[in-house]
Coordinates of C-alpha atoms in Angstrom, one line a residue:
Chain A
M20 CA 0.1 -0.2 -0.2
S21 CA 3.0 2.1 0.4
G22 CA 2.8 3.4 -3.2
F23 CA -0.1 5.9 -2.8
A24 CA 0.8 9.2 -1.2
K25 CA -0.3 9.4 2.3
P26 CA -2.5 12.2 2.5
L27 CA -4.5 10.1 -0.1
K28 CA -4.3 7.0 2.1
I29 CA -5.8 8.9 4.8
A30 CA -8.5 10.5 3.0
L31 CA -9.8 7.1 1.5
G32 CA -9.5 5.6 4.8
L33 CA -11.9 8.4 6.1
I34 CA -14.2 7.8 3.0
V35 CA -14.6 4.2 3.9
I36 CA -15.3 4.6 7.3
A37 CA -17.9 7.4 6.7
G38 CA -19.4 5.1 4.3
L39 CA -19.9 2.1 6.9
I40 CA -21.6 4.6 9.2
V41 CA -23.7 6.7 6.9
V42 CA -24.7 4.6 4.0
P43 CA -26.1 1.7 6.0
M44 CA -28.7 4.0 7.7
N45 CA -31.2 3.3 5.4
F46 CA -30.5 -0.4 4.8
N47 CA -33.4 -2.8 5.7
R48 CA -32.8 -5.5 8.7
Y49 CA -31.4 -8.1 6.5
G50 CA -28.8 -5.6 5.0
L51 CA -27.7 -4.8 8.3
F52 CA -27.7 -8.5 9.5
I53 CA -25.2 -9.3 6.8
L54 CA -23.1 -6.1 7.0
S55 CA -23.0 -6.9 10.9
Q56 CA -21.9 -10.3 10.1
W57 CA -19.1 -8.8 8.0
A58 CA -17.6 -7.1 10.9
V59 CA -17.8 -10.0 13.3
M60 CA -16.5 -12.2 10.5
T61 CA -13.8 -9.8 10.0
I62 CA -12.8 -9.6 13.7
A63 CA -12.4 -13.4 13.7
A64 CA -10.5 -13.6 10.5
M65 CA -8.0 -11.0 11.8
G66 CA -7.4 -13.3 14.4
L67 CA -6.6 -15.8 12.3
N68 CA -4.3 -13.9 10.1
L69 CA -2.3 -12.9 13.1
T70 CA -1.8 -16.7 13.8
L71 CA -1.4 -17.6 10.1
G72 CA -0.5 -14.7 8.1
Y73 CA 1.9 -12.9 10.7
A74 CA 3.5 -15.8 12.7
G75 CA 2.8 -18.5 10.0
Q76 CA 1.3 -21.0 12.4
V77 CA -1.5 -22.9 10.0
S78 CA -4.9 -23.2 12.2
L79 CA -8.1 -25.0 11.4
A80 CA -9.5 -24.3 14.8
Q81 CA -10.9 -20.9 14.5
G82 CA -14.4 -21.7 13.9
A83 CA -14.1 -23.4 17.2
F84 CA -12.9 -20.5 18.9
V85 CA -15.9 -18.2 17.7
G86 CA -18.0 -20.9 18.8
I87 CA -16.2 -20.8 22.5
G88 CA -16.8 -17.0 22.6
A89 CA -20.5 -17.2 21.3
Y90 CA -21.3 -20.2 24.0
A91 CA -19.5 -18.0 26.6
S92 CA -21.5 -14.8 25.8
A93 CA -25.0 -16.5 25.3
I94 CA -24.7 -18.4 28.4
M95 CA -23.7 -15.4 30.5
T96 CA -26.1 -12.8 29.0
T97 CA -29.0 -15.2 29.1
H98 CA -28.2 -15.4 32.9
G99 CA -28.2 -11.5 33.4
W100 CA -24.5 -10.5 33.2
P101 CA -24.0 -7.5 31.0
L102 CA -22.4 -8.1 27.3
P103 CA -18.9 -6.5 28.0
V104 CA -18.4 -8.6 31.0
A105 CA -19.4 -11.7 28.8
I106 CA -16.9 -10.4 26.1
V107 CA -13.9 -10.3 28.5
V108 CA -14.5 -13.7 29.6
A109 CA -14.9 -14.7 26.0
I110 CA -11.4 -13.2 25.5
V111 CA -9.9 -15.0 28.5
L112 CA -11.4 -18.3 27.7
A113 CA -10.4 -18.4 24.3
F114 CA -6.8 -17.1 24.8
A115 CA -6.5 -20.0 27.2
V116 CA -7.6 -22.6 25.3
G117 CA -5.7 -21.2 22.2
R118 CA -2.6 -21.0 24.2
V119 CA -3.2 -24.7 24.9
L120 CA -3.7 -25.5 21.3
G121 CA -0.4 -23.6 20.6
Y122 CA 1.6 -26.5 22.3
P123 CA 1.3 -28.9 19.5
A124 CA 2.5 -26.1 17.4
L125 CA 6.0 -26.3 19.2
R126 CA 6.1 -30.0 18.1
V127 CA 4.9 -30.3 14.7
Q128 CA 4.3 -27.7 11.6
H129 CA 2.5 -27.2 8.6
H130 CA 0.0 -29.8 7.4
Y131 CA 0.4 -31.8 10.6
L132 CA -0.5 -28.9 12.6
A133 CA -3.4 -28.0 10.2
F134 CA -4.7 -31.7 11.3
V135 CA -4.3 -31.2 15.0
T136 CA -6.2 -28.3 14.9
L137 CA -8.7 -29.6 12.6
A138 CA -9.3 -32.6 15.2
F139 CA -9.5 -30.0 18.0
S140 CA -12.3 -28.3 15.7
T141 CA -14.0 -31.5 15.5
L142 CA -13.9 -32.2 19.4
A143 CA -15.1 -28.8 20.2
F144 CA -18.2 -29.3 18.3
L145 CA -18.9 -32.3 19.7
V146 CA -18.5 -30.9 22.9
F147 CA -21.1 -28.1 21.9
R148 CA -23.5 -30.7 20.5
N149 CA -23.6 -33.2 23.3
E150 CA -23.2 -31.2 26.6
S151 CA -26.7 -30.3 26.7
W152 CA -26.6 -29.1 30.3
L153 CA -24.6 -26.2 29.5
T154 CA -24.9 -25.6 25.8
G155 CA -28.4 -26.6 25.4
G156 CA -27.1 -29.4 23.2
I157 CA -28.8 -29.4 19.7
Y158 CA -31.7 -27.1 20.7
G159 CA -29.2 -24.4 21.3
I160 CA -29.5 -21.4 23.2
S161 CA -32.4 -19.1 22.2
N162 CA -33.6 -15.2 23.3
I163 CA -30.1 -13.9 23.7
P164 CA -30.7 -10.4 24.6
R165 CA -28.6 -7.2 23.0
P166 CA -27.1 -4.9 25.3
H167 CA -27.9 -1.7 26.5
F168 CA -25.1 0.9 26.3
F169 CA -25.4 4.3 28.1
G170 CA -29.0 3.7 28.4
I171 CA -29.4 3.1 24.7
A172 CA -30.9 0.0 24.2
T173 CA -29.5 -2.0 20.6
N174 CA -32.5 -4.4 20.0
K175 CA -32.9 -2.6 16.4
P176 CA -30.6 -3.7 13.9
L177 CA -29.2 -0.5 13.2
P178 CA -27.7 0.2 16.8
F179 CA -26.6 -3.3 17.2
Y180 CA -24.5 -2.7 13.7
Y181 CA -22.8 0.2 15.3
V182 CA -22.0 -2.0 18.1
C183 CA -20.4 -4.4 16.0
L184 CA -18.6 -1.7 13.7
G185 CA -17.3 0.1 16.7
S186 CA -15.9 -3.5 18.2
L187 CA -14.3 -4.0 14.7
A188 CA -12.6 -0.4 15.0
I189 CA -11.4 -1.1 18.5
V190 CA -9.8 -4.7 17.4
S191 CA -8.5 -3.1 14.2
I192 CA -6.7 -0.2 16.4
A193 CA -5.5 -2.9 18.6
V194 CA -4.0 -5.2 15.7
W195 CA -2.7 -2.3 13.8
W196 CA -0.6 -1.4 16.9
L197 CA 0.4 -5.0 17.8
I198 CA 1.8 -5.9 14.2
R199 CA 3.7 -2.7 14.6
S200 CA 5.1 -3.2 18.2
P201 CA 8.1 -5.6 18.8
W202 CA 5.7 -8.4 19.0
G203 CA 4.5 -8.1 15.3
R204 CA 8.0 -8.2 14.2
A205 CA 8.7 -11.0 16.3
F206 CA 5.6 -13.0 14.8
M207 CA 6.9 -12.1 11.1
A208 CA 10.5 -13.2 12.1
L209 CA 8.9 -16.5 13.4
R210 CA 7.1 -17.1 9.9
E211 CA 10.0 -16.2 7.8
N212 CA 12.8 -18.1 9.5
P213 CA 12.4 -19.9 13.0
L214 CA 15.6 -20.7 13.3
R215 CA 17.2 -17.4 12.7
A216 CA 14.4 -15.5 15.0
Q217 CA 15.7 -17.7 17.8
S218 CA 19.3 -17.1 17.0
L219 CA 18.6 -13.6 17.4
G220 CA 17.4 -14.1 20.7
I221 CA 13.6 -14.4 20.2
D222 CA 11.9 -16.7 22.6
T223 CA 10.3 -18.5 19.6
R224 CA 8.4 -20.9 22.1
R225 CA 6.6 -18.0 23.9
Y226 CA 5.8 -16.4 20.8
T227 CA 4.2 -19.4 18.9
L228 CA 1.8 -19.8 22.0
M229 CA 1.1 -16.3 22.2
A230 CA 0.4 -16.0 18.0
F231 CA -2.3 -18.8 18.9
A232 CA -3.6 -17.3 22.2
L233 CA -3.9 -13.9 20.6
G234 CA -5.2 -15.1 17.4
S235 CA -8.1 -17.4 19.2
A236 CA -8.7 -14.4 21.7
L237 CA -9.8 -12.3 18.7
G238 CA -12.2 -15.6 17.5
G239 CA -13.2 -15.5 21.1
V240 CA -14.7 -11.6 20.6
A241 CA -16.4 -12.5 17.5
G242 CA -17.9 -15.2 18.9
A243 CA -19.3 -13.1 22.0
L244 CA -20.7 -10.7 19.1
Y245 CA -22.1 -13.3 16.9
A246 CA -24.6 -14.6 19.8
P247 CA -26.4 -11.4 20.3
L248 CA -26.2 -10.5 16.7
T249 CA -28.5 -13.8 15.9
Q250 CA -30.0 -14.1 19.1
Y251 CA -29.9 -17.7 18.7
I252 CA -27.1 -19.9 18.6
D253 CA -26.9 -23.9 18.1
P254 CA -23.7 -26.1 17.5
V255 CA -24.1 -26.0 13.7
P256 CA -22.9 -22.8 12.6
F257 CA -19.4 -23.6 14.6
N258 CA -18.6 -26.8 13.0
L259 CA -15.3 -27.5 10.8
S260 CA -16.9 -25.5 7.8
L261 CA -16.7 -22.3 9.8
S262 CA -12.8 -23.0 10.4
L263 CA -12.3 -23.5 6.6
D264 CA -14.5 -20.4 5.8
L265 CA -12.3 -18.3 8.0
L266 CA -8.8 -19.8 6.7
M267 CA -10.6 -19.0 2.9
M268 CA -11.2 -15.5 4.2
V269 CA -7.7 -14.7 5.2
I270 CA -6.0 -16.4 2.0
V271 CA -8.5 -15.2 -0.5
G272 CA -8.3 -11.5 1.2
G273 CA -4.4 -11.9 1.2
A274 CA -2.8 -13.7 4.2
G275 CA 0.1 -11.2 6.0
F276 CA -1.7 -8.2 4.9
Y277 CA -3.3 -5.9 7.2
F278 CA -6.2 -5.2 5.0
G279 CA -6.5 -8.8 3.9
P280 CA -9.3 -10.1 6.3
F281 CA -11.5 -7.3 5.4
L282 CA -11.7 -8.0 1.8
G283 CA -11.8 -11.7 2.3
A284 CA -14.4 -11.3 4.8
M285 CA -16.3 -9.4 2.5
I286 CA -15.9 -11.9 -0.4
A287 CA -17.0 -14.7 1.8
V288 CA -19.9 -13.0 3.4
L289 CA -21.4 -10.6 0.9
L290 CA -20.5 -12.4 -2.5
P291 CA -22.6 -15.0 -1.8
E292 CA -25.4 -12.5 -0.7
W293 CA -24.8 -10.3 -4.2
L294 CA -25.0 -13.6 -6.0
R295 CA -28.3 -14.8 -4.6
F296 CA -30.4 -13.6 -7.7
T297 CA -28.7 -16.7 -9.5
E298 CA -30.7 -18.7 -6.8
G299 CA -29.7 -22.3 -6.5
Y300 CA -26.2 -21.6 -8.3
Y301 CA -25.1 -18.9 -6.1
L302 CA -22.7 -21.0 -4.1
M303 CA -21.3 -22.7 -7.0
L304 CA -20.7 -19.4 -8.6
Y305 CA -18.9 -18.5 -5.3
A306 CA -16.7 -21.6 -5.5
I307 CA -15.8 -20.8 -9.0
A308 CA -14.9 -17.0 -8.0
V309 CA -12.6 -18.3 -5.1
M310 CA -10.8 -21.0 -7.4
A311 CA -10.3 -18.5 -10.3
L312 CA -8.9 -15.7 -7.8
L313 CA -6.5 -18.1 -6.5
I314 CA -5.1 -19.3 -9.6
W315 CA -4.9 -15.9 -11.0
S316 CA -3.3 -14.5 -7.6
P317 CA -2.5 -17.3 -5.0
T318 CA -1.5 -14.7 -2.7
G319 CA -5.1 -13.2 -2.8
I320 CA -6.8 -10.0 -3.5
L321 CA -3.8 -7.7 -1.9
G322 CA -1.4 -9.8 -3.6
I323 CA -2.5 -8.6 -6.8
L324 CA -2.3 -5.0 -5.8
D325 CA 1.4 -5.6 -4.2
R326 CA 2.5 -7.0 -7.4
Y327 CA 1.1 -4.1 -9.4
L328 CA 2.7 -1.6 -7.1
A329 CA 6.1 -3.5 -6.9
E330 CA 6.1 -3.3 -10.6
R331 CA 5.3 0.4 -10.7
R332 CA 8.1 1.1 -8.0
T333 CA 10.6 -1.0 -10.4
R334 CA 9.6 1.2 -13.2
A335 CA 9.9 4.3 -11.3
A336 CA 13.2 3.2 -10.0
S337 CA 14.6 2.4 -13.2
A338 CA 13.6 5.6 -14.9
L339 CA 15.2 7.8 -12.2
R340 CA 18.2 5.6 -12.8
A341 CA 17.9 6.2 -16.5
V342 CA 17.9 10.0 -15.8
A343 CA 20.4 9.8 -13.1
K344 CA 22.7 8.2 -15.7
S345 CA 22.2 10.7 -18.7
W346 CA 22.8 13.4 -16.4
L347 CA 25.9 11.8 -15.4
E348 CA 27.1 11.4 -18.8
T349 CA 26.3 14.9 -19.8
A350 CA 28.0 16.2 -16.8
Q351 CA 31.4 14.6 -17.8
Chain B
M3 CA -18.1 -62.0 21.8
S4 CA -20.3 -62.8 18.3
N5 CA -21.0 -58.8 18.7
L6 CA -17.4 -58.0 18.7
F7 CA -16.7 -60.5 15.7
D8 CA -19.4 -58.4 13.8
L9 CA -18.1 -55.3 14.7
L10 CA -14.7 -56.3 13.4
V11 CA -15.9 -57.5 10.1
A12 CA -18.0 -54.4 9.6
G13 CA -15.0 -52.2 10.6
L14 CA -12.6 -53.9 8.3
A15 CA -15.1 -53.4 5.6
T16 CA -15.5 -49.4 6.0
G17 CA -11.8 -49.3 6.7
A18 CA -10.8 -51.0 3.5
I19 CA -12.6 -48.3 1.9
Y20 CA -11.5 -45.7 3.8
A21 CA -8.1 -47.0 2.9
L22 CA -8.7 -46.8 -1.0
V23 CA -9.8 -43.1 -0.4
A24 CA -6.5 -42.6 1.8
V25 CA -4.0 -44.2 -0.6
G26 CA -5.2 -41.8 -3.2
F27 CA -4.8 -38.8 -1.1
T28 CA -1.2 -39.9 -0.4
L29 CA -0.7 -40.5 -3.9
L30 CA -1.5 -36.8 -4.4
W31 CA 0.5 -35.4 -1.4
Q32 CA 3.6 -37.4 -2.6
T33 CA 3.9 -36.3 -5.9
S34 CA 2.4 -32.8 -6.2
Q35 CA 1.9 -31.4 -2.4
T36 CA -1.3 -31.4 -2.9
I37 CA -3.8 -31.6 0.3
N38 CA -7.1 -32.2 -1.3
F39 CA -9.9 -31.1 0.8
A40 CA -12.2 -32.4 -1.8
Q41 CA -11.5 -35.9 -1.6
G42 CA -14.4 -36.9 0.1
E43 CA -16.6 -35.1 -2.2
F44 CA -14.6 -36.9 -5.2
V45 CA -15.7 -40.2 -3.6
M46 CA -19.5 -39.0 -3.4
L47 CA -19.4 -37.4 -7.3
P48 CA -18.6 -40.8 -9.2
A49 CA -22.0 -42.5 -7.6
F50 CA -24.1 -39.6 -8.8
L51 CA -22.3 -39.9 -12.5
M52 CA -23.1 -43.3 -12.7
L53 CA -26.8 -42.8 -11.5
A54 CA -26.9 -39.9 -14.2
A55 CA -25.7 -42.8 -16.6
M56 CA -28.3 -45.1 -15.5
H57 CA -31.2 -42.5 -15.9
A58 CA -30.3 -42.1 -19.5
G59 CA -30.7 -45.7 -20.0
A60 CA -27.6 -47.4 -19.5
P61 CA -27.6 -50.7 -18.1
F62 CA -25.6 -50.7 -14.5
W63 CA -22.6 -52.4 -15.8
L64 CA -22.0 -49.6 -18.5
A65 CA -22.7 -47.2 -16.0
I66 CA -20.0 -48.3 -13.9
I67 CA -17.9 -48.1 -16.6
L68 CA -18.7 -44.5 -17.6
G69 CA -19.0 -43.3 -14.3
I70 CA -15.3 -44.5 -13.8
L71 CA -13.9 -43.3 -17.0
L72 CA -15.9 -39.9 -16.5
S73 CA -14.4 -39.6 -13.0
M74 CA -10.9 -40.1 -14.2
I75 CA -11.5 -37.2 -16.8
L76 CA -13.2 -34.8 -14.6
L77 CA -11.4 -35.6 -11.1
G78 CA -8.3 -36.7 -12.6
L79 CA -7.3 -34.9 -15.9
A80 CA -9.3 -31.7 -15.5
F81 CA -8.6 -31.5 -12.0
K82 CA -5.0 -31.5 -12.4
I83 CA -4.9 -29.2 -15.9
L84 CA -7.1 -26.5 -14.4
L85 CA -6.8 -26.5 -10.7
V86 CA -3.3 -28.1 -9.4
D87 CA -0.9 -27.2 -12.5
P88 CA -1.7 -23.1 -12.1
M89 CA -1.0 -23.4 -8.3
M90 CA 1.4 -26.1 -7.9
R91 CA 4.5 -23.6 -7.7
H92 CA 2.9 -21.3 -5.0
G93 CA 2.6 -23.5 -2.2
V94 CA 0.5 -25.7 -0.2
L95 CA -1.6 -23.3 1.4
P96 CA -3.3 -21.7 -1.7
L97 CA -4.0 -25.1 -3.5
A98 CA -5.5 -26.8 -0.3
I99 CA -7.8 -23.6 -0.2
A100 CA -8.6 -23.8 -3.7
T101 CA -9.8 -27.5 -3.1
M102 CA -12.1 -26.4 -0.3
A103 CA -13.7 -24.3 -2.9
L104 CA -13.8 -27.2 -5.2
A105 CA -15.6 -29.2 -2.5
I106 CA -18.0 -26.3 -2.1
G107 CA -18.5 -26.3 -5.9
I108 CA -19.1 -29.9 -6.3
K109 CA -21.4 -30.1 -3.5
E110 CA -23.6 -27.5 -4.6
A111 CA -23.3 -28.6 -8.1
V112 CA -24.8 -32.1 -7.3
K113 CA -27.6 -30.4 -5.2
Q114 CA -28.4 -28.4 -8.1
F115 CA -28.5 -30.7 -11.1
F116 CA -29.1 -33.9 -9.4
S117 CA -30.8 -34.0 -6.0
A118 CA -30.6 -32.5 -2.5
E119 CA -32.3 -35.8 -1.3
A120 CA -30.8 -39.2 -0.7
S121 CA -30.7 -41.8 -3.6
P122 CA -30.7 -45.6 -3.1
F123 CA -27.7 -47.0 -5.2
P124 CA -27.5 -50.4 -6.4
S125 CA -25.2 -53.0 -4.8
V126 CA -22.3 -54.8 -6.7
V127 CA -21.9 -57.6 -4.5
P128 CA -25.0 -59.5 -3.7
T129 CA -26.5 -58.8 -0.2
G130 CA -27.3 -61.5 2.6
D131 CA -25.6 -63.3 4.6
I132 CA -23.1 -66.3 4.8
S133 CA -22.2 -68.2 7.8
I134 CA -18.6 -68.3 8.7
L135 CA -17.3 -70.1 11.8
G136 CA -20.5 -70.0 13.2
H137 CA -21.1 -66.4 12.8
A138 CA -23.5 -64.8 10.1
V139 CA -21.4 -62.4 8.2
S140 CA -22.8 -60.0 5.6
L141 CA -21.9 -60.8 2.0
Q142 CA -21.4 -57.0 1.1
S143 CA -18.8 -56.9 3.9
I144 CA -16.8 -59.4 2.4
G145 CA -17.5 -58.4 -1.3
V146 CA -16.2 -54.9 -0.1
L147 CA -12.9 -56.2 1.7
L148 CA -12.2 -58.4 -1.2
V149 CA -12.5 -55.6 -4.0
A150 CA -10.5 -53.3 -1.6
I151 CA -7.8 -55.9 -1.0
L152 CA -7.6 -56.8 -4.7
A153 CA -7.3 -52.8 -5.9
V154 CA -4.8 -52.5 -3.2
F155 CA -2.9 -55.3 -4.1
G156 CA -2.8 -54.1 -7.7
L157 CA -1.7 -50.9 -6.9
T158 CA 1.1 -52.1 -4.7
T159 CA 2.3 -54.5 -7.5
L160 CA 1.9 -51.7 -9.9
L161 CA 4.5 -49.5 -7.8
N162 CA 7.1 -52.0 -6.5
R163 CA 7.1 -54.5 -9.4
T164 CA 6.9 -52.8 -12.7
S165 CA 9.0 -50.3 -14.4
L166 CA 6.2 -47.9 -14.5
G167 CA 5.7 -48.0 -10.6
H168 CA 9.6 -47.1 -10.1
Q169 CA 9.4 -44.2 -12.3
M170 CA 6.5 -42.9 -10.4
Q171 CA 8.4 -43.6 -7.2
A172 CA 11.6 -41.7 -8.7
A173 CA 9.2 -38.7 -9.8
A174 CA 8.1 -38.5 -6.4
Q175 CA 11.4 -38.9 -4.3
N176 CA 13.4 -36.6 -6.2
P177 CA 11.9 -35.0 -9.3
T178 CA 14.8 -33.2 -10.3
V179 CA 17.1 -36.4 -10.2
A180 CA 14.2 -38.3 -12.1
R181 CA 14.3 -35.7 -15.0
I182 CA 18.1 -36.0 -15.5
I183 CA 18.0 -40.2 -15.8
G184 CA 15.1 -39.5 -18.3
V185 CA 11.9 -40.2 -16.1
P186 CA 8.9 -38.4 -17.7
V187 CA 8.0 -36.8 -14.5
E188 CA 5.1 -34.7 -15.6
R189 CA 3.7 -37.9 -17.1
M190 CA 4.1 -39.5 -13.9
I191 CA 2.4 -37.2 -11.9
L192 CA -0.5 -37.1 -14.3
L193 CA -0.8 -40.8 -13.9
T194 CA -1.1 -40.6 -10.1
F195 CA -3.8 -38.2 -10.4
L196 CA -5.4 -40.8 -12.8
I197 CA -4.9 -43.7 -10.5
N198 CA -6.5 -41.4 -7.6
A199 CA -9.6 -40.7 -9.8
F200 CA -9.8 -44.6 -10.3
L201 CA -9.7 -45.3 -6.9
V202 CA -12.2 -42.7 -5.4
A203 CA -14.5 -44.0 -8.3
L204 CA -14.2 -47.5 -6.8
A205 CA -14.6 -46.3 -3.2
S206 CA -17.7 -44.7 -4.6
L207 CA -19.0 -47.9 -5.9
L208 CA -18.2 -49.7 -2.9
I209 CA -19.6 -47.4 -0.3
T210 CA -22.5 -45.9 -1.7
P211 CA -24.8 -49.0 -1.7
I212 CA -24.0 -48.8 1.9
Y213 CA -24.8 -45.0 3.0
L214 CA -26.8 -44.0 -0.1
A215 CA -25.7 -41.4 -2.7
K216 CA -26.1 -38.0 -0.9
F217 CA -24.6 -34.7 -1.9
S218 CA -23.4 -34.2 1.6
S219 CA -22.1 -37.6 2.4
G220 CA -18.2 -36.6 1.3
E221 CA -17.6 -34.7 4.7
V222 CA -17.5 -37.4 7.0
L223 CA -15.2 -39.8 4.3
G224 CA -13.1 -37.0 3.4
Q225 CA -12.3 -36.3 7.3
A226 CA -12.0 -40.2 7.7
A227 CA -9.5 -40.7 4.9
F228 CA -7.5 -37.6 6.1
I229 CA -7.2 -39.2 9.6
A230 CA -6.5 -42.7 8.1
A231 CA -3.5 -41.3 6.0
I232 CA -1.9 -39.0 8.7
V233 CA -2.3 -41.8 11.3
G234 CA -0.8 -44.5 9.1
G235 CA 2.2 -42.1 7.9
F236 CA 1.4 -39.5 5.3
N237 CA 4.4 -40.7 2.9
Q238 CA 3.7 -44.4 2.5
V239 CA 0.9 -46.3 0.8
R240 CA 1.3 -49.1 3.1
G241 CA 0.8 -46.6 6.0
A242 CA -2.5 -45.3 4.8
I243 CA -3.7 -49.1 4.1
A244 CA -3.3 -49.7 7.9
G245 CA -4.5 -46.1 8.8
G246 CA -7.6 -46.8 6.7
L247 CA -8.6 -50.3 8.3
L248 CA -7.7 -48.9 11.8
I249 CA -9.9 -46.0 11.9
G250 CA -12.7 -48.2 10.4
V251 CA -12.4 -50.7 13.2
L252 CA -12.0 -48.0 15.9
D253 CA -14.9 -46.1 14.5
N254 CA -17.2 -49.1 14.8
L255 CA -16.0 -50.3 18.0
A256 CA -16.2 -46.7 19.4
A257 CA -19.9 -46.6 18.0
A258 CA -20.4 -49.5 20.1
Y259 CA -18.5 -49.4 23.3
V260 CA -17.9 -45.7 24.0
S261 CA -21.1 -43.6 23.1
T262 CA -22.8 -42.9 20.0
Q263 CA -22.5 -39.3 20.9
Y264 CA -18.9 -39.1 21.2
R265 CA -18.1 -42.1 18.5
A266 CA -16.6 -39.0 16.3
A267 CA -14.3 -38.2 19.1
V268 CA -12.1 -41.4 19.4
P269 CA -10.5 -41.4 15.9
M270 CA -9.6 -37.4 16.3
I271 CA -8.1 -37.9 19.7
F272 CA -6.2 -40.7 18.5
L273 CA -5.1 -38.6 15.5
I274 CA -3.8 -36.0 18.1
V275 CA -2.2 -38.3 19.8
V276 CA -0.3 -40.1 17.0
I277 CA 0.6 -36.5 15.7
L278 CA 2.2 -35.5 18.8
F279 CA 4.1 -38.6 19.3
R280 CA 4.8 -40.2 16.0
P281 CA 4.3 -37.3 13.5
Q282 CA 5.5 -39.5 10.8
G283 CA 3.0 -42.1 11.3
L284 CA 2.8 -45.4 12.8
L285 CA 4.4 -47.1 9.7
G286 CA 5.7 -43.9 8.1
R287 CA 9.6 -42.7 8.1
A288 CA 10.3 -39.0 9.0
E289 CA 11.0 -36.5 6.2
E290 CA 11.0 -38.9 3.4
R291 CA 8.9 -39.2 0.3
T292 CA 8.1 -42.6 -1.4
V293 CA 5.1 -43.6 -3.5

């Protein structure tokens, strides 16, 4: 993104943010639901992007953490606790479980790690489904209340959309800060060359566990918002395919790019909706679109932009060099 | 004890089918580092191709041949040329994601163009029971086991006893050197894709009469095959066979003795334990690639 001038970038960002606040004001209930879902899934995908895109640890369990967050928030808010407290509990819970799930990553990598996390994801689903004393089993938990903030009820779709958008903003700022902190650099070092990272004195063990724990905690946040968004949860949305969907969002958007999850979640949540006019074909077309995109650019949407900018920079640099060379020659 | 015996036979029969699917899965991994998340859907699709052929008026035997041929063209040739070839150079993950999208695409296509309901599928082996050592054993289980054993035996003979098999092994182990000594590596990779397509079509033919043809039936099967491949050893055909049989038996025993609610958990826990303590798999060797 560094190819744009800075004021231009800031202006673009402000326009997008203003658009996200103003445009949905006259959306109907369903449109707002979809847009809120986009915000929630973006948070979960940002978490996975931290684990996978920045720290290079493959995880097929992000959906399970969304589930953990959703159940924590559903159980607590139906028992009268306020949502912010439930979110904190969801974060702590997902963080702790995520850290434990990080331990296999210390022993195995790549596809082996993918399969351990896949197994974990299935186990979590079984627990959601079978422990009905806690989770309501296949009947799920219904009548999940939406919160009151400063005396304003968020029962209506628009106020709750702003709750989701605000949460997304807070998470975005936190992640932005994190990846520019020494932590973010340590994560990237871990991804690029664990051995060298270790020889530079980075405690790779600690950062691997942290990459899982932090990524999972964001999954927990997303889940804690998902429960009041749908106001009813059962185990089905949190099965393996959610984990696979989130992984798809991260890769399609561009793993390791800050804005990747925003775009990836947009494709995964909004594209099927836009394609709905094709009725039974919409998921098929969606699948074809994802495959075509990955064939065109395996590094995702932002990979295309990145390549284009890199090319332009190289051209600009060689043009400068040519000018400098001719200037030197005439000076002689 | 008769209960245990029945469970073992049924477990071995499903395990043999898992083994077929897992072997194909390992073959693709060996030769082209493809983690095929659509493998389960690859097993689901040929049954529908055969059903479509029968709806068009073909007799059962012709439908089987057409189904196998079509799946070799679609799931072997087209899959390799259209999806794997353009993406192979770019690492494991984007390709794995693309196969996830492919899985969604296949499922939706079957749902849309065929049916969202489960369809019955004729059995290739006669149904009924025969008596072995005083136990009634279903002919279907025995037939499935026999066909699967034959297929696996044929494949290992091809890989270990023929020049073609040796060339395939060379292409998998060290493509560069294989190319230097004149092995047509590209053709060998294509061959593994065709073999995989044949194996999944065969598995489809064997398993669909038992579980009915349904667009979503690939999910469970694909997972079972993953687990089998990893438990046995990701880089060994032998391992995938052993893993398949083991998971099949384990699954059946878990359903009977653990609880129906948590039966799916048993293979998963087993998988985690194996990966953590013996990541190369029960029969695999560490960081080595053979077909």
